[in-house]
PDB file of C-alpha atoms in Angstrom:
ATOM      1  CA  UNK A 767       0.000   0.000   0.000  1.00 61.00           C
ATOM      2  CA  UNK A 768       2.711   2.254   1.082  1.00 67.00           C
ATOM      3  CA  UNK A 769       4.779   1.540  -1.903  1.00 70.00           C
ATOM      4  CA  UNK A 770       1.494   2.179  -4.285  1.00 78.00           C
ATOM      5  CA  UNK A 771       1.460   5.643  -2.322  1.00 77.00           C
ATOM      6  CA  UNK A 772       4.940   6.076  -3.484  1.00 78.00           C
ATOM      7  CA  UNK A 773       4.500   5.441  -6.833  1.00 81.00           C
ATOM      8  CA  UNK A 774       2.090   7.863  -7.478  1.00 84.00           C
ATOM      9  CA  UNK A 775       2.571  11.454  -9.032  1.00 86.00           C
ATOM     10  CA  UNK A 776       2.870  14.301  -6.830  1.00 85.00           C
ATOM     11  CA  UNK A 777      -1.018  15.429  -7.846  1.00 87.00           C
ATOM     12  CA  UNK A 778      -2.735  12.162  -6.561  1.00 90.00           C
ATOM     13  CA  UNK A 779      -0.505  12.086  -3.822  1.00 90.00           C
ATOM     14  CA  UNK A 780      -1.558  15.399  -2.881  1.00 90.00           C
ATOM     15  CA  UNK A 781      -5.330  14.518  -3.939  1.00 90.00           C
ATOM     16  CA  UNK A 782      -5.464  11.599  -1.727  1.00 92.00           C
ATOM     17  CA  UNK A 783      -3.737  13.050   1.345  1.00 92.00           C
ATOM     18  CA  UNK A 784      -6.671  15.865   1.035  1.00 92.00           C
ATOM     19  CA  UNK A 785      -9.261  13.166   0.707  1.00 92.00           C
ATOM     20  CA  UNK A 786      -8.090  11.805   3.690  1.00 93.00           C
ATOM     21  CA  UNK A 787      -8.624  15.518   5.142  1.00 92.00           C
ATOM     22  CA  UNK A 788     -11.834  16.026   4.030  1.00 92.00           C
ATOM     23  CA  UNK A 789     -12.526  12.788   5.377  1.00 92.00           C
ATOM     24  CA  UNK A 790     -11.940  13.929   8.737  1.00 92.00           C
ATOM     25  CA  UNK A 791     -14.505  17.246   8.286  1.00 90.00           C
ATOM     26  CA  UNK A 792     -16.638  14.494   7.184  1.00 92.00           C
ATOM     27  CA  UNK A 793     -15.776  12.492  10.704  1.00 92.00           C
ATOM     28  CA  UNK A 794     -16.498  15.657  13.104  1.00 89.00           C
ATOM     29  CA  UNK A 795     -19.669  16.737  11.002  1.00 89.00           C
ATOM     30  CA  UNK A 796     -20.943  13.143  11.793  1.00 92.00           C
ATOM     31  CA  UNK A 797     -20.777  13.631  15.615  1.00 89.00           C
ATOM     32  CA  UNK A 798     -24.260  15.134  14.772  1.00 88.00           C
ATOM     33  CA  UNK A 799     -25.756  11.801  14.229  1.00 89.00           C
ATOM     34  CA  UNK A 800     -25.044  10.885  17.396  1.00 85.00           C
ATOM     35  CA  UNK A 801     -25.518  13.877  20.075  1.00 77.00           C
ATOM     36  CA  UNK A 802     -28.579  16.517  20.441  1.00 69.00           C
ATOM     37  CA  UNK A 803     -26.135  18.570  21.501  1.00 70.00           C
ATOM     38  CA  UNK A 804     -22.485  18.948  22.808  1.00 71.00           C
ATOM     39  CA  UNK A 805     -20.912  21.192  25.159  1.00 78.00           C
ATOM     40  CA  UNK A 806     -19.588  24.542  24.472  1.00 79.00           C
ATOM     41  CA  UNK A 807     -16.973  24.054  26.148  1.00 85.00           C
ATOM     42  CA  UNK A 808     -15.729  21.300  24.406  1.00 84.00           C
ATOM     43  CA  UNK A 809     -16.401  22.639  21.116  1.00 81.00           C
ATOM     44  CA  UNK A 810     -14.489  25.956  22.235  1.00 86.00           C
ATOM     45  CA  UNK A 811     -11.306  23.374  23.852  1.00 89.00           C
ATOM     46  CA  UNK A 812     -11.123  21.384  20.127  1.00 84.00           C
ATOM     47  CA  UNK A 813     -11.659  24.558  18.232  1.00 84.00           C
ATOM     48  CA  UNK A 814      -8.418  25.798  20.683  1.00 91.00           C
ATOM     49  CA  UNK A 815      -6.401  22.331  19.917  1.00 90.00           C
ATOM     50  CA  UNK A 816      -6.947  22.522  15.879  1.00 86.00           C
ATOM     51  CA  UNK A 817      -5.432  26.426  16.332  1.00 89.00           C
ATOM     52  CA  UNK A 818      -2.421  24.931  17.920  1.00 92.00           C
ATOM     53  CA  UNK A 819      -1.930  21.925  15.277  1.00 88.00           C
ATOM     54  CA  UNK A 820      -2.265  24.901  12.743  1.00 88.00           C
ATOM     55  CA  UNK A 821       0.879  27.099  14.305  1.00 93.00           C
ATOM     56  CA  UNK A 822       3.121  24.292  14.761  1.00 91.00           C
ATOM     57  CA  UNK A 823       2.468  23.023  10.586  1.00 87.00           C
ATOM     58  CA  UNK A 824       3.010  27.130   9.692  1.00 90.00           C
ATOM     59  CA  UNK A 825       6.888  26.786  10.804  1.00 91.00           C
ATOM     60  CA  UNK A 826       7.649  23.320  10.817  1.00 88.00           C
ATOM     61  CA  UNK A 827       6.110  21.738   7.752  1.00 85.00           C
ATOM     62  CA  UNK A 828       6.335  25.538   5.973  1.00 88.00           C
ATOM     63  CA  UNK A 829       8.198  27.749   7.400  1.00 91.00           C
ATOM     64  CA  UNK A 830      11.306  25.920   7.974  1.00 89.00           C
ATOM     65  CA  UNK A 831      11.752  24.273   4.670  1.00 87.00           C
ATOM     66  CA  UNK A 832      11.128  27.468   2.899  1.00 89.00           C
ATOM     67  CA  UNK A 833      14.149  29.301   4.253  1.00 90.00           C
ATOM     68  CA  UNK A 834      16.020  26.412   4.309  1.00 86.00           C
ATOM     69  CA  UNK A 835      15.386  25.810   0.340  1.00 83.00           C
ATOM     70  CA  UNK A 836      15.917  29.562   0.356  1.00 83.00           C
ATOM     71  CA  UNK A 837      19.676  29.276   1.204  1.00 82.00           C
ATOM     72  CA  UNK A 838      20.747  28.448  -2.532  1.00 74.00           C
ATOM     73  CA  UNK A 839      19.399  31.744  -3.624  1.00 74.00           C
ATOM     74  CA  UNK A 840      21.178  34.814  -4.306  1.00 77.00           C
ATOM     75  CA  UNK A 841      19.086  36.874  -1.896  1.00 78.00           C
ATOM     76  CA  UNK A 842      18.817  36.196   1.833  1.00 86.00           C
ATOM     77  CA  UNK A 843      17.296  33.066   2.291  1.00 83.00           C
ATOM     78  CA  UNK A 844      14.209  35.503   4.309  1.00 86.00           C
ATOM     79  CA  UNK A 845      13.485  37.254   1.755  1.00 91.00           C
ATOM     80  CA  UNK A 846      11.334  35.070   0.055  1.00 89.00           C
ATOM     81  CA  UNK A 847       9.848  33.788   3.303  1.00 91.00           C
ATOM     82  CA  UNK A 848       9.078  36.955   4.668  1.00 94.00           C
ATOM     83  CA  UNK A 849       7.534  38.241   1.257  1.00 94.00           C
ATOM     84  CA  UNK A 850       5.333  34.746   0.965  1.00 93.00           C
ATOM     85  CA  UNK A 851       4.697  34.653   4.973  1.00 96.00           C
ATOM     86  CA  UNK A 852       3.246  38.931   4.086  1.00 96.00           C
ATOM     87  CA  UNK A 853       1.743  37.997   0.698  1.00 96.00           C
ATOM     88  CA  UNK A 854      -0.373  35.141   2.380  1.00 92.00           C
ATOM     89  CA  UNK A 855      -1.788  36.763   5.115  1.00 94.00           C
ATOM     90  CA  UNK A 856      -2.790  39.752   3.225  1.00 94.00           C
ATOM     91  CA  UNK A 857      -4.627  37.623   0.268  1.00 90.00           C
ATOM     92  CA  UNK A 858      -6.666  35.886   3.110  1.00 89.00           C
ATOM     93  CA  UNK A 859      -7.258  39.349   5.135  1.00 90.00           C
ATOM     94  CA  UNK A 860      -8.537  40.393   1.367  1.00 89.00           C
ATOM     95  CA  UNK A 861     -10.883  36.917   1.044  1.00 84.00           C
ATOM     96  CA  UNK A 862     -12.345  37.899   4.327  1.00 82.00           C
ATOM     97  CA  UNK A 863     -13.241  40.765   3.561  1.00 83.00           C
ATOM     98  CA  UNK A 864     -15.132  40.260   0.045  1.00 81.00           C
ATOM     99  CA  UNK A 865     -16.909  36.857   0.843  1.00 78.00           C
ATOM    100  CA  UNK A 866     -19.602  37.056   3.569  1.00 75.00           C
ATOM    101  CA  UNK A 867     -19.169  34.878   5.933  1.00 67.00           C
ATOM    102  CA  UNK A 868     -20.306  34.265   9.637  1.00 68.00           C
ATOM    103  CA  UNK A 869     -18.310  32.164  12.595  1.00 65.00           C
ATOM    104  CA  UNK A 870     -20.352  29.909  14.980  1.00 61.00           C
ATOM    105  CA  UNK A 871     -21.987  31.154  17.944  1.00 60.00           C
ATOM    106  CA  UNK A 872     -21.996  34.913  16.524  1.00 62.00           C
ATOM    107  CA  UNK A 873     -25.159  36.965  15.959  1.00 63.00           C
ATOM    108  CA  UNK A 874     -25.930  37.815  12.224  1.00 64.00           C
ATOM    109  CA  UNK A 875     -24.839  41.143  12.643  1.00 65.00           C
ATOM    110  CA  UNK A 876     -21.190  40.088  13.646  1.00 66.00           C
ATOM    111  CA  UNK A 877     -21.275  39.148  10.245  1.00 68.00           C
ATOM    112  CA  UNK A 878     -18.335  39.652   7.833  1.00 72.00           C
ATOM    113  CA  UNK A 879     -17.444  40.299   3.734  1.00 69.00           C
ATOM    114  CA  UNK A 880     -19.456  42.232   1.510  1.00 70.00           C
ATOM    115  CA  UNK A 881     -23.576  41.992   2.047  1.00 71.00           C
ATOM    116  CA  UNK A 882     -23.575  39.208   4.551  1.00 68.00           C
ATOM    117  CA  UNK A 883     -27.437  40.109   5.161  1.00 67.00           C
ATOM    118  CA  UNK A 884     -28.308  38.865   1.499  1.00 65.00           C
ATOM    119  CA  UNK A 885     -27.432  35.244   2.535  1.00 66.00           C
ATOM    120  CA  UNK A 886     -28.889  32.533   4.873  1.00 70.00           C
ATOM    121  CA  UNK A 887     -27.253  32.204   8.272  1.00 66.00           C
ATOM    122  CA  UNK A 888     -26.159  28.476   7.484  1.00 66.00           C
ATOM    123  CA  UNK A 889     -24.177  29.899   4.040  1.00 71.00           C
ATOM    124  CA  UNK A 890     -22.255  31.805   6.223  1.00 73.00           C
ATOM    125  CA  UNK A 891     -21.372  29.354   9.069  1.00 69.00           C
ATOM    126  CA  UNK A 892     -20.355  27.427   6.116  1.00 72.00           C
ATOM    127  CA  UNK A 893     -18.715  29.565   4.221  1.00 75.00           C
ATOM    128  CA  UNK A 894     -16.338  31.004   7.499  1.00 73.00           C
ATOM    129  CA  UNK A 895     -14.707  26.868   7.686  1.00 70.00           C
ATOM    130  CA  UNK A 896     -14.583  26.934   3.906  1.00 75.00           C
ATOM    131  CA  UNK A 897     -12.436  29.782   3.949  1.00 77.00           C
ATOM    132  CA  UNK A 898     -10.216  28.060   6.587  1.00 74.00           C
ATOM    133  CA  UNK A 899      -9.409  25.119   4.581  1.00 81.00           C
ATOM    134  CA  UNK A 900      -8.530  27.079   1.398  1.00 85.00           C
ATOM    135  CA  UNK A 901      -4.645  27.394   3.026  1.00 86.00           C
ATOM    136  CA  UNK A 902      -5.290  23.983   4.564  1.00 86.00           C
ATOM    137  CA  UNK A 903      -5.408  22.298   0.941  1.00 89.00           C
ATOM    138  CA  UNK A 904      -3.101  24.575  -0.739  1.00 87.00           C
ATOM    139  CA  UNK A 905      -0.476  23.920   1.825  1.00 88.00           C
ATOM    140  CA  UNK A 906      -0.423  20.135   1.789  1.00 91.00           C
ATOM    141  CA  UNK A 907      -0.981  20.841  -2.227  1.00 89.00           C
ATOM    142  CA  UNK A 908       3.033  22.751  -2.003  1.00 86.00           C
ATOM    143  CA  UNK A 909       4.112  20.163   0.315  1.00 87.00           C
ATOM    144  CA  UNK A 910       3.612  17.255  -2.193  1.00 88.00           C
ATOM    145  CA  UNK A 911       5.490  19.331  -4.581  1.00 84.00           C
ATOM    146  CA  UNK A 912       8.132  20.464  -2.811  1.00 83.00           C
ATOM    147  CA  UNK A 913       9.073  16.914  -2.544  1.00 82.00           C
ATOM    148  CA  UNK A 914       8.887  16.140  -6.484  1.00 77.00           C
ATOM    149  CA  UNK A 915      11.591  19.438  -6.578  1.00 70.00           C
ATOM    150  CA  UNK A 916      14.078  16.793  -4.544  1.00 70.00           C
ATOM    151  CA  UNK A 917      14.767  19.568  -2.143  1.00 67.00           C
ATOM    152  CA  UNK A 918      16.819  18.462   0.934  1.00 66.00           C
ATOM    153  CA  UNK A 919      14.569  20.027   3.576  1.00 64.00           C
ATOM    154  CA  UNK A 920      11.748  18.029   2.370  1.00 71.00           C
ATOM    155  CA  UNK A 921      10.560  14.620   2.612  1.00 78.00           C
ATOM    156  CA  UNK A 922       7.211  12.612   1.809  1.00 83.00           C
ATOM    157  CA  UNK A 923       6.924  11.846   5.453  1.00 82.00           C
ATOM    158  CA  UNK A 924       7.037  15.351   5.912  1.00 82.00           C
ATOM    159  CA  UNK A 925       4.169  15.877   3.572  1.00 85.00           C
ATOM    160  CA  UNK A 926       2.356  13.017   4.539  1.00 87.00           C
ATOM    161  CA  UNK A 927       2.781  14.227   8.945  1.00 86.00           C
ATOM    162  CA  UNK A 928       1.368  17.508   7.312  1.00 86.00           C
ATOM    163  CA  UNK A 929      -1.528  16.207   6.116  1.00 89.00           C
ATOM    164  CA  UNK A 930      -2.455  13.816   9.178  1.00 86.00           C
ATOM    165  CA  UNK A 931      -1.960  17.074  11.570  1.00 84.00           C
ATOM    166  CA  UNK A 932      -4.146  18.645   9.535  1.00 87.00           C
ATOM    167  CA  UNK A 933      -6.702  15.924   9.582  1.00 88.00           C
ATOM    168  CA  UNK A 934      -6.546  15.797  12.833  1.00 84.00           C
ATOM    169  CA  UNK A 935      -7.609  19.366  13.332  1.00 80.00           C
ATOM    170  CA  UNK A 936     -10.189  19.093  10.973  1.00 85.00           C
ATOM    171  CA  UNK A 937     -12.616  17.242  12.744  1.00 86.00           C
ATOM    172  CA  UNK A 938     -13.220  19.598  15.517  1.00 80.00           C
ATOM    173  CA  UNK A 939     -13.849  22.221  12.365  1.00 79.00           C
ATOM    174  CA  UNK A 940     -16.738  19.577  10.770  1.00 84.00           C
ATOM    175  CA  UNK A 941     -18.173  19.710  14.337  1.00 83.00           C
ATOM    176  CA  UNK A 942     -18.028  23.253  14.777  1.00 77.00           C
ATOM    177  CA  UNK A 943     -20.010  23.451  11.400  1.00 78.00           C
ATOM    178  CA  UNK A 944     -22.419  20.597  11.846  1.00 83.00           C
ATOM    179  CA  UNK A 945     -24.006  21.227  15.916  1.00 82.00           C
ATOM    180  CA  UNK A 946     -24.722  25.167  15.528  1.00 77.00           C
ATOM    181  CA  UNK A 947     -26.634  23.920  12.190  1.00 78.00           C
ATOM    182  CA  UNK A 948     -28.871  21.276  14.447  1.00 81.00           C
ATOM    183  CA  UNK A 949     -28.808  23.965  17.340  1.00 77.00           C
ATOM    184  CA  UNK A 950     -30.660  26.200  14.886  1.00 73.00           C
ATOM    185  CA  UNK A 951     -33.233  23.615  13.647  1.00 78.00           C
ATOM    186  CA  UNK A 952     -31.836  22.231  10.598  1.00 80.00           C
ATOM    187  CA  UNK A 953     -32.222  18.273  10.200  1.00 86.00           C
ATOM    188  CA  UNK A 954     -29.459  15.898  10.765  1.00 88.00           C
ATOM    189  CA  UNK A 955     -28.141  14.976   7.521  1.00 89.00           C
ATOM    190  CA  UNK A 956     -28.634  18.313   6.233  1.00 86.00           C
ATOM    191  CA  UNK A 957     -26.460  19.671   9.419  1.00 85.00           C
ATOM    192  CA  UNK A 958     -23.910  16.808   8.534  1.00 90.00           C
ATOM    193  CA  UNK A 959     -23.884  17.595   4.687  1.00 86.00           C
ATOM    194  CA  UNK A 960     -23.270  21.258   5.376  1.00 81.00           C
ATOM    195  CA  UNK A 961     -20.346  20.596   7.883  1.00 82.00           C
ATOM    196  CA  UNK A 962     -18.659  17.939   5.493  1.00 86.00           C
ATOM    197  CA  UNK A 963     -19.318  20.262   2.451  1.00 81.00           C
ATOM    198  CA  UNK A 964     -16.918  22.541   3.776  1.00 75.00           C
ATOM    199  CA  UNK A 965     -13.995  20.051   3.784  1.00 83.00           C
ATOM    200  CA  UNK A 966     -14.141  19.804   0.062  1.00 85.00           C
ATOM    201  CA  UNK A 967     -12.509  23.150  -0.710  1.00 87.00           C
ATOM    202  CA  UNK A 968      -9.161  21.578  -0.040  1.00 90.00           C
ATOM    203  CA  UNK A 969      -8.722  18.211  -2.583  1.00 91.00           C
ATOM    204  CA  UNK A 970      -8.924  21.457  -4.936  1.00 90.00           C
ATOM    205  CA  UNK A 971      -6.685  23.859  -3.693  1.00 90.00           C
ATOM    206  CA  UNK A 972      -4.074  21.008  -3.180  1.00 91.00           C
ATOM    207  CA  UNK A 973      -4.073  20.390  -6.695  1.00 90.00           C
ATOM    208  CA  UNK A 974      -4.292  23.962  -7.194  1.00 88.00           C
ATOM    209  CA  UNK A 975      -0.963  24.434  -5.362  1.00 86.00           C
ATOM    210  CA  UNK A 976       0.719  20.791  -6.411  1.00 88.00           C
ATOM    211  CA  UNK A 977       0.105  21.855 -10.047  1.00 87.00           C
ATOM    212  CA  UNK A 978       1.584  25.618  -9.225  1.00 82.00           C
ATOM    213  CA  UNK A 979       4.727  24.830  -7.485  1.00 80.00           C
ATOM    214  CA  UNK A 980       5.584  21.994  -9.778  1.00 78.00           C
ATOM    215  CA  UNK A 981       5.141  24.119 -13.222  1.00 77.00           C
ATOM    216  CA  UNK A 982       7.470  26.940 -11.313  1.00 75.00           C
ATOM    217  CA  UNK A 983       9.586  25.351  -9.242  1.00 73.00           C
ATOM    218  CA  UNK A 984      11.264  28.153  -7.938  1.00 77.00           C
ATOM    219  CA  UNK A 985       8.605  29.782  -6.586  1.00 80.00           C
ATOM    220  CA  UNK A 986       8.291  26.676  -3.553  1.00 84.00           C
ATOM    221  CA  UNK A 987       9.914  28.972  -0.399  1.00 88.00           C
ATOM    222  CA  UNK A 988       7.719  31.747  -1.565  1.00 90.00           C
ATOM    223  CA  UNK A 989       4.673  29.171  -1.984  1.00 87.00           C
ATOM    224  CA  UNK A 990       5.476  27.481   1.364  1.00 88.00           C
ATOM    225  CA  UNK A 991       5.610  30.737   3.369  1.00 93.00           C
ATOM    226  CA  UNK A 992       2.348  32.104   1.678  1.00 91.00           C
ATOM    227  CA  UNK A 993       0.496  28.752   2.486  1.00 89.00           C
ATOM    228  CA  UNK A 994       2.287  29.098   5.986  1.00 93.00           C
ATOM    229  CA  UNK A 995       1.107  33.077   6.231  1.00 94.00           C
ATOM    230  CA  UNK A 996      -2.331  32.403   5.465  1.00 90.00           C
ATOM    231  CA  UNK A 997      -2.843  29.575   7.560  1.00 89.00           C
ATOM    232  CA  UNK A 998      -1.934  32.018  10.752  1.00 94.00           C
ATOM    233  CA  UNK A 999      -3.821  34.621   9.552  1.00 92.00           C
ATOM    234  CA  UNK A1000      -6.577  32.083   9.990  1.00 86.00           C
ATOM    235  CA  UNK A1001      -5.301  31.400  13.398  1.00 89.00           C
ATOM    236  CA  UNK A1002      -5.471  34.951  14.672  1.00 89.00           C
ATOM    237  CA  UNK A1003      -8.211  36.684  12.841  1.00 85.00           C
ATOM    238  CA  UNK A1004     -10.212  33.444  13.720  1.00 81.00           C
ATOM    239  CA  UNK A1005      -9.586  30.553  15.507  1.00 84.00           C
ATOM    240  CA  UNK A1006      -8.390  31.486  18.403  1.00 89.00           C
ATOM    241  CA  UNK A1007     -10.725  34.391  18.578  1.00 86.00           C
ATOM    242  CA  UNK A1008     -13.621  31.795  18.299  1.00 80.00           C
ATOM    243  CA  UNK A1009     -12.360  29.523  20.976  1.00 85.00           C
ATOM    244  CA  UNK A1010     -12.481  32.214  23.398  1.00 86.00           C
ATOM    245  CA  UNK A1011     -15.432  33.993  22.706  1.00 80.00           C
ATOM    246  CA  UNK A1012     -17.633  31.733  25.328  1.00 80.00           C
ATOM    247  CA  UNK A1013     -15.488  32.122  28.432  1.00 83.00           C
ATOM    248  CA  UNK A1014     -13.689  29.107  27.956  1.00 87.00           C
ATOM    249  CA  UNK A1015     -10.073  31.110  27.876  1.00 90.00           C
ATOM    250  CA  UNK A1016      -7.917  28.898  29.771  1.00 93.00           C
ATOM    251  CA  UNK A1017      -9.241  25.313  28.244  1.00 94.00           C
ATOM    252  CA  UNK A1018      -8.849  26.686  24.714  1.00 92.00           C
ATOM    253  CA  UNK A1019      -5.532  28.141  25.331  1.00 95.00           C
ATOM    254  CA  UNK A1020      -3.834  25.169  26.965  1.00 96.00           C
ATOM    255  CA  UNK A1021      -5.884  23.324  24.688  1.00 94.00           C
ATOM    256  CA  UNK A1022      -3.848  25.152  21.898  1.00 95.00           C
ATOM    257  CA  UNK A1023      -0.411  24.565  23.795  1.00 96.00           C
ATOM    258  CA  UNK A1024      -0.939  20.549  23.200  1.00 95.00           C
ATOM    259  CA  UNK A1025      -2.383  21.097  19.510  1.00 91.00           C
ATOM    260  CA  UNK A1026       1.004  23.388  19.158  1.00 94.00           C
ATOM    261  CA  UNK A1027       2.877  19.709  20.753  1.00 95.00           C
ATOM    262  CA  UNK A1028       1.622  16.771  19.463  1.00 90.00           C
ATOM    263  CA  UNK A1029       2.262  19.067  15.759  1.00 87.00           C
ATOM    264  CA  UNK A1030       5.404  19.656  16.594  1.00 89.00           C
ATOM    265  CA  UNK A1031       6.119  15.842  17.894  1.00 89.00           C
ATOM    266  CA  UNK A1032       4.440  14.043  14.841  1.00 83.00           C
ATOM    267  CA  UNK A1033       6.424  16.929  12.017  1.00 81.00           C
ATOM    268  CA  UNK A1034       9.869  16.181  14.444  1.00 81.00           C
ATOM    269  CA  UNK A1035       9.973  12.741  14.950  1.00 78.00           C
ATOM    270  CA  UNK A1036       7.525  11.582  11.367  1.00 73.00           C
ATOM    271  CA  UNK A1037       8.947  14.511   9.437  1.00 60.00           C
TER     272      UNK A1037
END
């Protein structure tokens, strides 16, 4: 099986890993099959624990292998990771603020993006995780093809720890999705098709980003540290934001500090 895995072009490596992803969303979304309702605080401690997971991929699965591939180049090797690291951060700050979008357990005139009123509370619950797992995909998408470039400073284990840490943190994002859907009235399986719907953004931006860094392969540190900058853009503006919003500060917060290790344990010791 492994070898199979192996065998396979950087694209369907990158396609699977994200199927295994969305998989995940799918996993967490499902928890609303089997509860009426879960606690707050638990929702606010995994939301705090997928933040975590999220800072420890940004430097060690992106940040770190950009500068280190950046070393070669004529400029200093942060150069390219600073300008990616900017340019990524920026592009999502600029999503955010033309696609409407609303974060669970916020009133509709939190709201955010241009004429959230027009659109049904559940479109924007679902559109605020879609727009986290655009820099989820797109970074495991660079990963994959960082490796095809043969650089040094990556590996396939590397991509493939990536991808399972992201996973991993993707569940409590389908559940996030899925409950305030039921909370609100909608059915089951429509709560649970919403919440895994907004997993499937990233099988496409992987191959988005697998097909970009392959075709110009010396844009990868620069591609890294934009996949890296967006994803804690996501982190701040959102996530951790979210987790603390209920009064659950010190759960989601230490609850981040052992996302931030087990990350940094599976990427050290897999990667």
């Amino acid at each position: 099986m492994i070898d199979i895995f192996i065998s396979l072009s950087p694209v369907m490596q990158a396609l699977l890993a994200t199927l295994f992803t969305w998989g995940m969303t799918a996993l967490g979304a499902a928890l609303v099959f089997t509860t009426k309702t879960m606690s707050q605080k638990l929702l606010d401690g995994m939301l705090g624990f997928a933040g975590g997971v999220m800072i420890a991929a940004s430097f060690w699965s992106l940040l770190a292998p950009a500068i280190d591939m950046a070393e070669s180049d004529t400029l200093p090797a942060w150069v390219a990771a600073a300008s990616g690291f900017l340019t990524g951060a920026f592009f999502l700050w600029g999503i955010n603020k033309l696609i409407p979008h609303m974060h669970p357990n916020t009133s509709m005139t939190d709201a955010e993006g241009m004429n959230p009123s027009k659109r049904k509370r559940s479109t924007l619950l679902i559109l605020a995780i879609t727009l986290h797992n655009i820099p989820e995909g797109l970074a495991i998408g660079v990963s994959f093809g960082a490796v095809a470039g043969g650089f040094d400073s990556t590996s396939l284990a590397a991509a493939v720890t990536l991808a399972l840490g992201i996973g991993i943190q993707n569940f409590p994002e389908g559940t996030a999705v899925s409950m305030p859907l039921r909370r609100e009235g909608m059915s089951r399986r429509r709560s649970f098709m919403y919440g895994q719907f907004s997993g499937m953004v990233e099988p496409i931006s992987a191959v988005v980003g697998v097909l970009a860094v392959t075709m110009m392969e010396p844009l990868l540190p620069f591609a890294l540290s934009f996949a890296a900058g967006a994803m804690i853009f996501v982190v701040a503006e959102e996530v951790i934001p979210g987790s603390h919003e209920n009064g659950h500060k010190d759960l989601a917060s230490l609850s981040l500090i052992v996302g931030f290790t087990i990350m940094m344990m599976l990427d050290v010791a897999l990667g």
